GROMACS .gro file of C-alpha atoms in nm:
model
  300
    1UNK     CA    1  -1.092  -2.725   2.646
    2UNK     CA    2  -0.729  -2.646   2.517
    3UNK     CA    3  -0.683  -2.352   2.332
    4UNK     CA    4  -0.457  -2.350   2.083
    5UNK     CA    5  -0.233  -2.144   1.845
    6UNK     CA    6  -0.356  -2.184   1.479
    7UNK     CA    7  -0.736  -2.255   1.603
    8UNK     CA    8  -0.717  -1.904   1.776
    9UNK     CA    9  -0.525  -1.781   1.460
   10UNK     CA   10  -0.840  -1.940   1.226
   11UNK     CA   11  -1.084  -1.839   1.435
   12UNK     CA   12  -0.990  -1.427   1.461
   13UNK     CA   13  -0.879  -1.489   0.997
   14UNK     CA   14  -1.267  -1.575   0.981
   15UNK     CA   15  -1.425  -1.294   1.159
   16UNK     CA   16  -1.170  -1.051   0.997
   17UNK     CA   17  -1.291  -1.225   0.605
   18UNK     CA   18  -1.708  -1.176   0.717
   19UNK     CA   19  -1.580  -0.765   0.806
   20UNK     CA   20  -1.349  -0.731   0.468
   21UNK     CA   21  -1.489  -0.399   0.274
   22UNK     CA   22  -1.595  -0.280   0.644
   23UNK     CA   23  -1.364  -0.305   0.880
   24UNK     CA   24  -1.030  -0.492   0.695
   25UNK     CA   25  -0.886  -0.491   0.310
   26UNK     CA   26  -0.874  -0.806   0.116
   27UNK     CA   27  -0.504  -0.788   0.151
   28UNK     CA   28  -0.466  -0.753   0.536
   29UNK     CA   29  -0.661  -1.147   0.522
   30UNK     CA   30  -0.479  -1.233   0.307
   31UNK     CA   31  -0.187  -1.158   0.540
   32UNK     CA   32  -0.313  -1.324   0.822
   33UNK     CA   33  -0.360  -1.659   0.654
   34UNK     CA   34  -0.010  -1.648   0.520
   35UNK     CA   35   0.112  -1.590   0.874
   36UNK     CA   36  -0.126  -1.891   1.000
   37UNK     CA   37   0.015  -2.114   0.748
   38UNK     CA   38   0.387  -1.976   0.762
   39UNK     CA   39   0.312  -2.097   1.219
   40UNK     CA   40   0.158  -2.425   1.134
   41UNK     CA   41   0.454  -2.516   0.895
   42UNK     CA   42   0.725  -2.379   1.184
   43UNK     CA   43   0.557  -2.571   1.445
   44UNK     CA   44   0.569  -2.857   1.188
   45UNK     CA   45   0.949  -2.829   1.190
   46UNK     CA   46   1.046  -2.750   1.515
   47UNK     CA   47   0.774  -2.972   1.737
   48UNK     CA   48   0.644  -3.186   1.538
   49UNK     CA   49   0.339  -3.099   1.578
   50UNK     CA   50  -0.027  -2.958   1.436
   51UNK     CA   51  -0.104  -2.705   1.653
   52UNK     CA   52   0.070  -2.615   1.991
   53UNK     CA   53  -0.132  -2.492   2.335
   54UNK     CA   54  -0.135  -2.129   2.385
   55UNK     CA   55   0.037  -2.186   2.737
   56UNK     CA   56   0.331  -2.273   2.529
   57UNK     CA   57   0.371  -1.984   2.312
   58UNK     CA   58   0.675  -1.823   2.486
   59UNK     CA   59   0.962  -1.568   2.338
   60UNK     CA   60   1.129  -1.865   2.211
   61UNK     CA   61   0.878  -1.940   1.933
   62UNK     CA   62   0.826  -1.552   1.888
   63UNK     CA   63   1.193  -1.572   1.814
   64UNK     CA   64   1.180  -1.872   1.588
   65UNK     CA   65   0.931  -1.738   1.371
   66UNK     CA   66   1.100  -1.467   1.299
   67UNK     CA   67   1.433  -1.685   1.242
   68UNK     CA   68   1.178  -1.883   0.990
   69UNK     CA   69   1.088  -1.586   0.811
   70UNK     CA   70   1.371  -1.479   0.662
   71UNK     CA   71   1.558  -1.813   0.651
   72UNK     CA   72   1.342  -2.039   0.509
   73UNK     CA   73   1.045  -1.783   0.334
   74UNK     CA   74   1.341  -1.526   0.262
   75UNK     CA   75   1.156  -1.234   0.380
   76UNK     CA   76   1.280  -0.884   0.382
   77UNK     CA   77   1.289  -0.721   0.733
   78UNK     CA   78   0.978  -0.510   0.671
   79UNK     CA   79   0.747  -0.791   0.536
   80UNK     CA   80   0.865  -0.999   0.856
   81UNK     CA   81   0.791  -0.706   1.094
   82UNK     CA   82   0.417  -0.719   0.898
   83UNK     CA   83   0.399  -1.091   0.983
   84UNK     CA   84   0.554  -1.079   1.385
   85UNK     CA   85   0.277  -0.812   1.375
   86UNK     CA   86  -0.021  -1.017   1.311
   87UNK     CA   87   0.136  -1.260   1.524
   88UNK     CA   88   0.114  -1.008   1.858
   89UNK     CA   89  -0.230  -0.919   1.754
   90UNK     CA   90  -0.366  -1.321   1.845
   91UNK     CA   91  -0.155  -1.306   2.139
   92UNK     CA   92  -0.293  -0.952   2.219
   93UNK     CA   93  -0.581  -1.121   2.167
   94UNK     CA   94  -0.526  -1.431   2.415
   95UNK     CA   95  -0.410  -1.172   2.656
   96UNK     CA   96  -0.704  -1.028   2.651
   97UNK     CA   97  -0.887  -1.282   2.701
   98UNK     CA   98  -0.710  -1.455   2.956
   99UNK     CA   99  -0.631  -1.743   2.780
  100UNK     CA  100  -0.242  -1.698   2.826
  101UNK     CA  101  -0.071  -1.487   3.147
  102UNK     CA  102   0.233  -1.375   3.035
  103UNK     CA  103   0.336  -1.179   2.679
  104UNK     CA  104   0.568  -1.419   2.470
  105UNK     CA  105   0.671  -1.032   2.328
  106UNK     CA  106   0.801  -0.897   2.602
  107UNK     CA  107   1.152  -0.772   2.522
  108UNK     CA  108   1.101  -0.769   2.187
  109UNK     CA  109   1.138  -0.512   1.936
  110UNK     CA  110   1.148  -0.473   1.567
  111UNK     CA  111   1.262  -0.160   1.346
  112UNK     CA  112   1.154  -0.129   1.003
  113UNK     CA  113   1.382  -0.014   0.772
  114UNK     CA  114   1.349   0.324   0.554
  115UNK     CA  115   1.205   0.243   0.194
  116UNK     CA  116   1.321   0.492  -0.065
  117UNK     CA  117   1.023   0.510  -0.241
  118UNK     CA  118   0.992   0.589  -0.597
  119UNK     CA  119   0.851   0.866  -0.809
  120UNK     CA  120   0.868   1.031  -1.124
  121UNK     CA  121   0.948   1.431  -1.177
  122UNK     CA  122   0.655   1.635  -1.354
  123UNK     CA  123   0.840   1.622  -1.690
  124UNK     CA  124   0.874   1.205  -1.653
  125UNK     CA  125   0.478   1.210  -1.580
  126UNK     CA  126   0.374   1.403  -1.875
  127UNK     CA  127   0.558   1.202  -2.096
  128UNK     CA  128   0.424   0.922  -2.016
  129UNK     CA  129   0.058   1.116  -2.056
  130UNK     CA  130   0.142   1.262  -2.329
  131UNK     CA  131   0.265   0.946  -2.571
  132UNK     CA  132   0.104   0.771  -2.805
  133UNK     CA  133   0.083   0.370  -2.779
  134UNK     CA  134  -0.103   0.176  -3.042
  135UNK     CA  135  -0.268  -0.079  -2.779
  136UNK     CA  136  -0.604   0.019  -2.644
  137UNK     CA  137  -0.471  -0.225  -2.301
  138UNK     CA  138  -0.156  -0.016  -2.257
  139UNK     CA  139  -0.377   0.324  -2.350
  140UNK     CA  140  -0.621   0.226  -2.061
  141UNK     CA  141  -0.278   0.138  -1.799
  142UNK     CA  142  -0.161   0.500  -1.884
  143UNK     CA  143  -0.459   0.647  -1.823
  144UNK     CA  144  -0.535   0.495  -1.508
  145UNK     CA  145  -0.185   0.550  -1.358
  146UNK     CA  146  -0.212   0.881  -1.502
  147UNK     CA  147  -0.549   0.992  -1.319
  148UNK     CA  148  -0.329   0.836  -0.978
  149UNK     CA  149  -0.049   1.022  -1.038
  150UNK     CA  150  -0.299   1.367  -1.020
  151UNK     CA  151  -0.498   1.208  -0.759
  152UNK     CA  152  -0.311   1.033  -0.542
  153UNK     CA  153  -0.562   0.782  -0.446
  154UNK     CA  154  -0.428   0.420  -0.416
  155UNK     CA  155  -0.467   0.160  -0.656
  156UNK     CA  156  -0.788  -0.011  -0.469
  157UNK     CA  157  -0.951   0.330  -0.467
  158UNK     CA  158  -0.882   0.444  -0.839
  159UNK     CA  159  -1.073   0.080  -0.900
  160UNK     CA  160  -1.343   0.156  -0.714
  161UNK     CA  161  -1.362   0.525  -0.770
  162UNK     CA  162  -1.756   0.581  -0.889
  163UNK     CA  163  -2.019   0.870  -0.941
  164UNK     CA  164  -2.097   0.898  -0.603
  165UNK     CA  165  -1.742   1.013  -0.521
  166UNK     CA  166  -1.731   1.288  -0.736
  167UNK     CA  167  -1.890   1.633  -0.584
  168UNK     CA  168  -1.922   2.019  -0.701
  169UNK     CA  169  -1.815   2.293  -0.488
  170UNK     CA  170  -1.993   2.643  -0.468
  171UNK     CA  171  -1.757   2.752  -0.705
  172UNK     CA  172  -1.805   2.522  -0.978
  173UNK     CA  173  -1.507   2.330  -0.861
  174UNK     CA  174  -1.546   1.969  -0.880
  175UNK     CA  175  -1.374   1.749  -0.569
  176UNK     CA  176  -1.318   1.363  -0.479
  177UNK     CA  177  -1.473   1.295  -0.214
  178UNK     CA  178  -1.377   0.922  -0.102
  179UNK     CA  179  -1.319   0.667   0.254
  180UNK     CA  180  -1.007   0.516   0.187
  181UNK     CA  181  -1.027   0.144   0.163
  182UNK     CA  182  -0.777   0.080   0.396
  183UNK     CA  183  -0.821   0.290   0.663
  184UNK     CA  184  -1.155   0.470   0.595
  185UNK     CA  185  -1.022   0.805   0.646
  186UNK     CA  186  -1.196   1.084   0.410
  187UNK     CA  187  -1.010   1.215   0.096
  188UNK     CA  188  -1.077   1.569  -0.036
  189UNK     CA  189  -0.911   1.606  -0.341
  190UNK     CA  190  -0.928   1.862  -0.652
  191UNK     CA  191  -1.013   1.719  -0.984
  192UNK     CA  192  -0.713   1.904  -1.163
  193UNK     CA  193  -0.771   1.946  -1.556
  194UNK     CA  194  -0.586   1.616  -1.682
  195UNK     CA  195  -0.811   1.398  -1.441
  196UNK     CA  196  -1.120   1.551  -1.536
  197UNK     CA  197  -1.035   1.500  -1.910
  198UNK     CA  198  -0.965   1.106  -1.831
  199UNK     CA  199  -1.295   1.068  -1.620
  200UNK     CA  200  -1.458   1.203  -1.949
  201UNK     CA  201  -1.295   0.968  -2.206
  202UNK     CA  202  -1.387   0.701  -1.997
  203UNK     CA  203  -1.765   0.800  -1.904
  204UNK     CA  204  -1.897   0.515  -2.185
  205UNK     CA  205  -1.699   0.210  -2.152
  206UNK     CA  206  -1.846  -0.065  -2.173
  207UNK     CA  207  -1.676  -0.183  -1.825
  208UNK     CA  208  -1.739   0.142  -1.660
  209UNK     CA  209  -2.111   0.099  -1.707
  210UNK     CA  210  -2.115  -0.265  -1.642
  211UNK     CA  211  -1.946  -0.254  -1.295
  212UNK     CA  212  -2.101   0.134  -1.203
  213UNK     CA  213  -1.738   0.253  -1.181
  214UNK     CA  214  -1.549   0.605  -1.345
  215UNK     CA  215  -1.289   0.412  -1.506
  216UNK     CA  216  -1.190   0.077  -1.640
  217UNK     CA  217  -0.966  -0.064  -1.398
  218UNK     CA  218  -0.786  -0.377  -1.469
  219UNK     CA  219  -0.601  -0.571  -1.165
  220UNK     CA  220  -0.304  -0.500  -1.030
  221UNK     CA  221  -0.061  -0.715  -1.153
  222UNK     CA  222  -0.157  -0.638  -1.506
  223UNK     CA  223  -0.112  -0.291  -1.402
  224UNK     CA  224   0.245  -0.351  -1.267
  225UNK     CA  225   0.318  -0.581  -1.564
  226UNK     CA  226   0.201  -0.319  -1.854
  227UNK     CA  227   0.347  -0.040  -1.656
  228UNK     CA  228   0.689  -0.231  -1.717
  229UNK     CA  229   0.623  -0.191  -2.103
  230UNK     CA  230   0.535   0.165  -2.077
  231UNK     CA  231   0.848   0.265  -1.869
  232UNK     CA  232   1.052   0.113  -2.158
  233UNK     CA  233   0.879   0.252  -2.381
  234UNK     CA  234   0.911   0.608  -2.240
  235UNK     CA  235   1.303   0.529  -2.184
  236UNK     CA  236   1.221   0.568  -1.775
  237UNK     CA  237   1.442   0.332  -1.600
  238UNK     CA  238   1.255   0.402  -1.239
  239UNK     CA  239   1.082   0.082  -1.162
  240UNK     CA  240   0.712   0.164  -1.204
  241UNK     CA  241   0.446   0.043  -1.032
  242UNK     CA  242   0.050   0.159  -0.957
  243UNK     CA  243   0.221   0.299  -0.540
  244UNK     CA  244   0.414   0.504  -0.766
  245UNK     CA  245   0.169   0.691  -0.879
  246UNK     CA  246   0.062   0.785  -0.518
  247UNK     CA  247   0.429   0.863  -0.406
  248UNK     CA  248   0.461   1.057  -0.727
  249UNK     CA  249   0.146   1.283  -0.635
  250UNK     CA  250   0.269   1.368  -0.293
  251UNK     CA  251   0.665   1.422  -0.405
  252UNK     CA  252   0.546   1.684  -0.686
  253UNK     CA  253   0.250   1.863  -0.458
  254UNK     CA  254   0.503   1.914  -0.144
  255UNK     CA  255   0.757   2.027  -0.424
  256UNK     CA  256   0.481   2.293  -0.550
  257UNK     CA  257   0.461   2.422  -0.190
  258UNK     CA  258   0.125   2.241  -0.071
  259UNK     CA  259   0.180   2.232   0.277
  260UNK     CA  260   0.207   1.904   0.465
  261UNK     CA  261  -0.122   1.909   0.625
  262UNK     CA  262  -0.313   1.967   0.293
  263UNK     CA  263  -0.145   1.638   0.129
  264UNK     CA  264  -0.221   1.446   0.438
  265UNK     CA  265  -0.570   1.521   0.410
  266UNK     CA  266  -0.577   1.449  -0.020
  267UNK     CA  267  -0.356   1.162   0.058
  268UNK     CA  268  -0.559   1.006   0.370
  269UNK     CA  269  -0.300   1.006   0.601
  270UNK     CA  270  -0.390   0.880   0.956
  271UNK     CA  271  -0.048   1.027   1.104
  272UNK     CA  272   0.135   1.329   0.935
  273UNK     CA  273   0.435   1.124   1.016
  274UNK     CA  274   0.409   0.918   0.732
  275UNK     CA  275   0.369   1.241   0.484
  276UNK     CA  276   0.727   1.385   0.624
  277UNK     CA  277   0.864   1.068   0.396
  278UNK     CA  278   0.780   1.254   0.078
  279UNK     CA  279   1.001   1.573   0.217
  280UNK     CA  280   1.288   1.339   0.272
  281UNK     CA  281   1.279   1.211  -0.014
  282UNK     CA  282   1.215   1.583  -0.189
  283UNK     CA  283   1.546   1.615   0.073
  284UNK     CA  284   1.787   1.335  -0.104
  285UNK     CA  285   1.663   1.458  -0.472
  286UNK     CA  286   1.728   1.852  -0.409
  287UNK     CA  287   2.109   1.766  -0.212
  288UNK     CA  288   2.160   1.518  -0.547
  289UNK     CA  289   2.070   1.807  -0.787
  290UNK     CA  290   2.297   2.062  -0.584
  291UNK     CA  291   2.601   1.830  -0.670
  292UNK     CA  292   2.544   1.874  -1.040
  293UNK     CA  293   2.551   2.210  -0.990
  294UNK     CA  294   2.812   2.236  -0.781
  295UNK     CA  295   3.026   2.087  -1.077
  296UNK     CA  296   2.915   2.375  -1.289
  297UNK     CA  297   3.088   2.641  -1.067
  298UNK     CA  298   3.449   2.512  -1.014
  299UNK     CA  299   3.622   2.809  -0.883
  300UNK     CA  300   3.974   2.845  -0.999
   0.00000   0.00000   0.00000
């Protein structure tokens, strides 16, 4: 039997969709497929063909793909690196299995680029908490960004977020207690005042009850969308989005001296690495505020 490319690449996509809420998110599958169909429609192209042996997966096609990518999908660098990624994993894969001798990777590198990553200051936050809308759907957007934004947990997490999650210290103190979705690692977080007052607005409604959940969570991109309407509404020109939230939680703790390893742990950070981002950015904003002052003290 001849094994080929997109049969190996459907074959691993079907195990990984049986394991989704165990072992892989909803979005990593959903990632794979795209990169299955994204192969099938380069090998299309470029040989004319279905499917191609995995003998002749070689740098070239590694190359082409990622030529593909950002010519004809128009990917940015980092989404293509995600793709080229899932790609080495089947070849890891065949590799592994001895179905091909030689890795069509070798010599190959990618660098992501730096995101600057969006937050909001403290004052930006609570004015967003604190106005009024007249729409219960925009209310229940605030809110849930809101409880984010003091929580840092990602969107998926907020959703899912129920009873069970919620624990009391010996002191009184109540704690999240939560896997992350995506990478299972255990959040210990402090229910801060303005959370606990959102869990409690929300203990009866109707969709909390129905789905066994804390709060009323509706999907993303109607989060996204809404949160468009609330920026405007709050004159914030950032771009806002339910990762802000998250990025705004670990910009404003580091900024109130939580050390680095205590957001890791709230913010379920598998490498500490990926905290450090939030200093830089805490970095860029303190050198930006400096040159305002600097203004302020011309000397003559």
């Amino acid at each position: 039997e001849v094994r080929t490319l997109i049969q190996t690449i459907q074959e691993h996509n079907d195990q990984c969709r049986e394991l989704v809420g165990k072992d892989y998110a909803l979005i990593t599958v959903r990632r794979y497929e795209s990169c299955k169909r994204y192969l099938a429609e380069l090998i299309k192209l470029k040989y004319d063909k279905e499917d191609l042996p995995l003998s002749e997966i070689n740098g070239e096609l590694v190359r082409a793909f990622e030529f593909y990518l950002k010519t004809e999908k128009e990917c940015q660098q980092n989404t293509v690196i995600r793709y080229m990624k899932c790609l080495k994993k089947i070849t890891n894969l065949a590799l592994a299995n001895e179905w091909i001798t030689k890795d069509p990777f070798i010599g190959i590198k990618f660098h992501e680029k730096e995101v600057i990553r969006e937050f909001l200051t403290m004052d930006e936050l609570l004015t967003i908490y604190n106005k009024e809308f007249s729409l219960d759907r925009i209310t229940v957007v605030r809110d849930v960004f809101t409880f984010a934004a003091f929580t840092g947990l990602a969107f998926i997490d907020v959703q899912q977020l129920s009873a069970e999650h919620i624990v009391q210290d010996n002191n009184g103190n109540y704690w999240i207690r939560k896997p992350r979705q995506k990478t299972k690692n255990m959040c210990n977080i402090p229910l801060l005042d303005i959370p606990m007052q959102i869990l409690e607005k929300y203990k009866s409604h109707p969709t909390c009850q129905k789905k066994n959940v804390l709060l009323p969570v509706p999907c993303n991109q109607k989060m996204n969308s809404y949160l468009k309407e609330i920026a405007d509404t709050c004159g914030i020109t950032k771009p806002l989005s339910t990762h802000v939230a998250r990025h705004t939680f670990a910009t404003v703790a580091l900024a109130n001296r939580v050390s680095m390893e205590s957001v890791a742990k709230m913010l379920g950070h598998t490498d500490i690495r990926t905290t450090r981002i939030y200093a830089r950015i805490l970095d860029k904003t303190v050198s930006e505020e400096m040159k305002g002052m600097k203004s302020k003290f011309i000397l003559p």
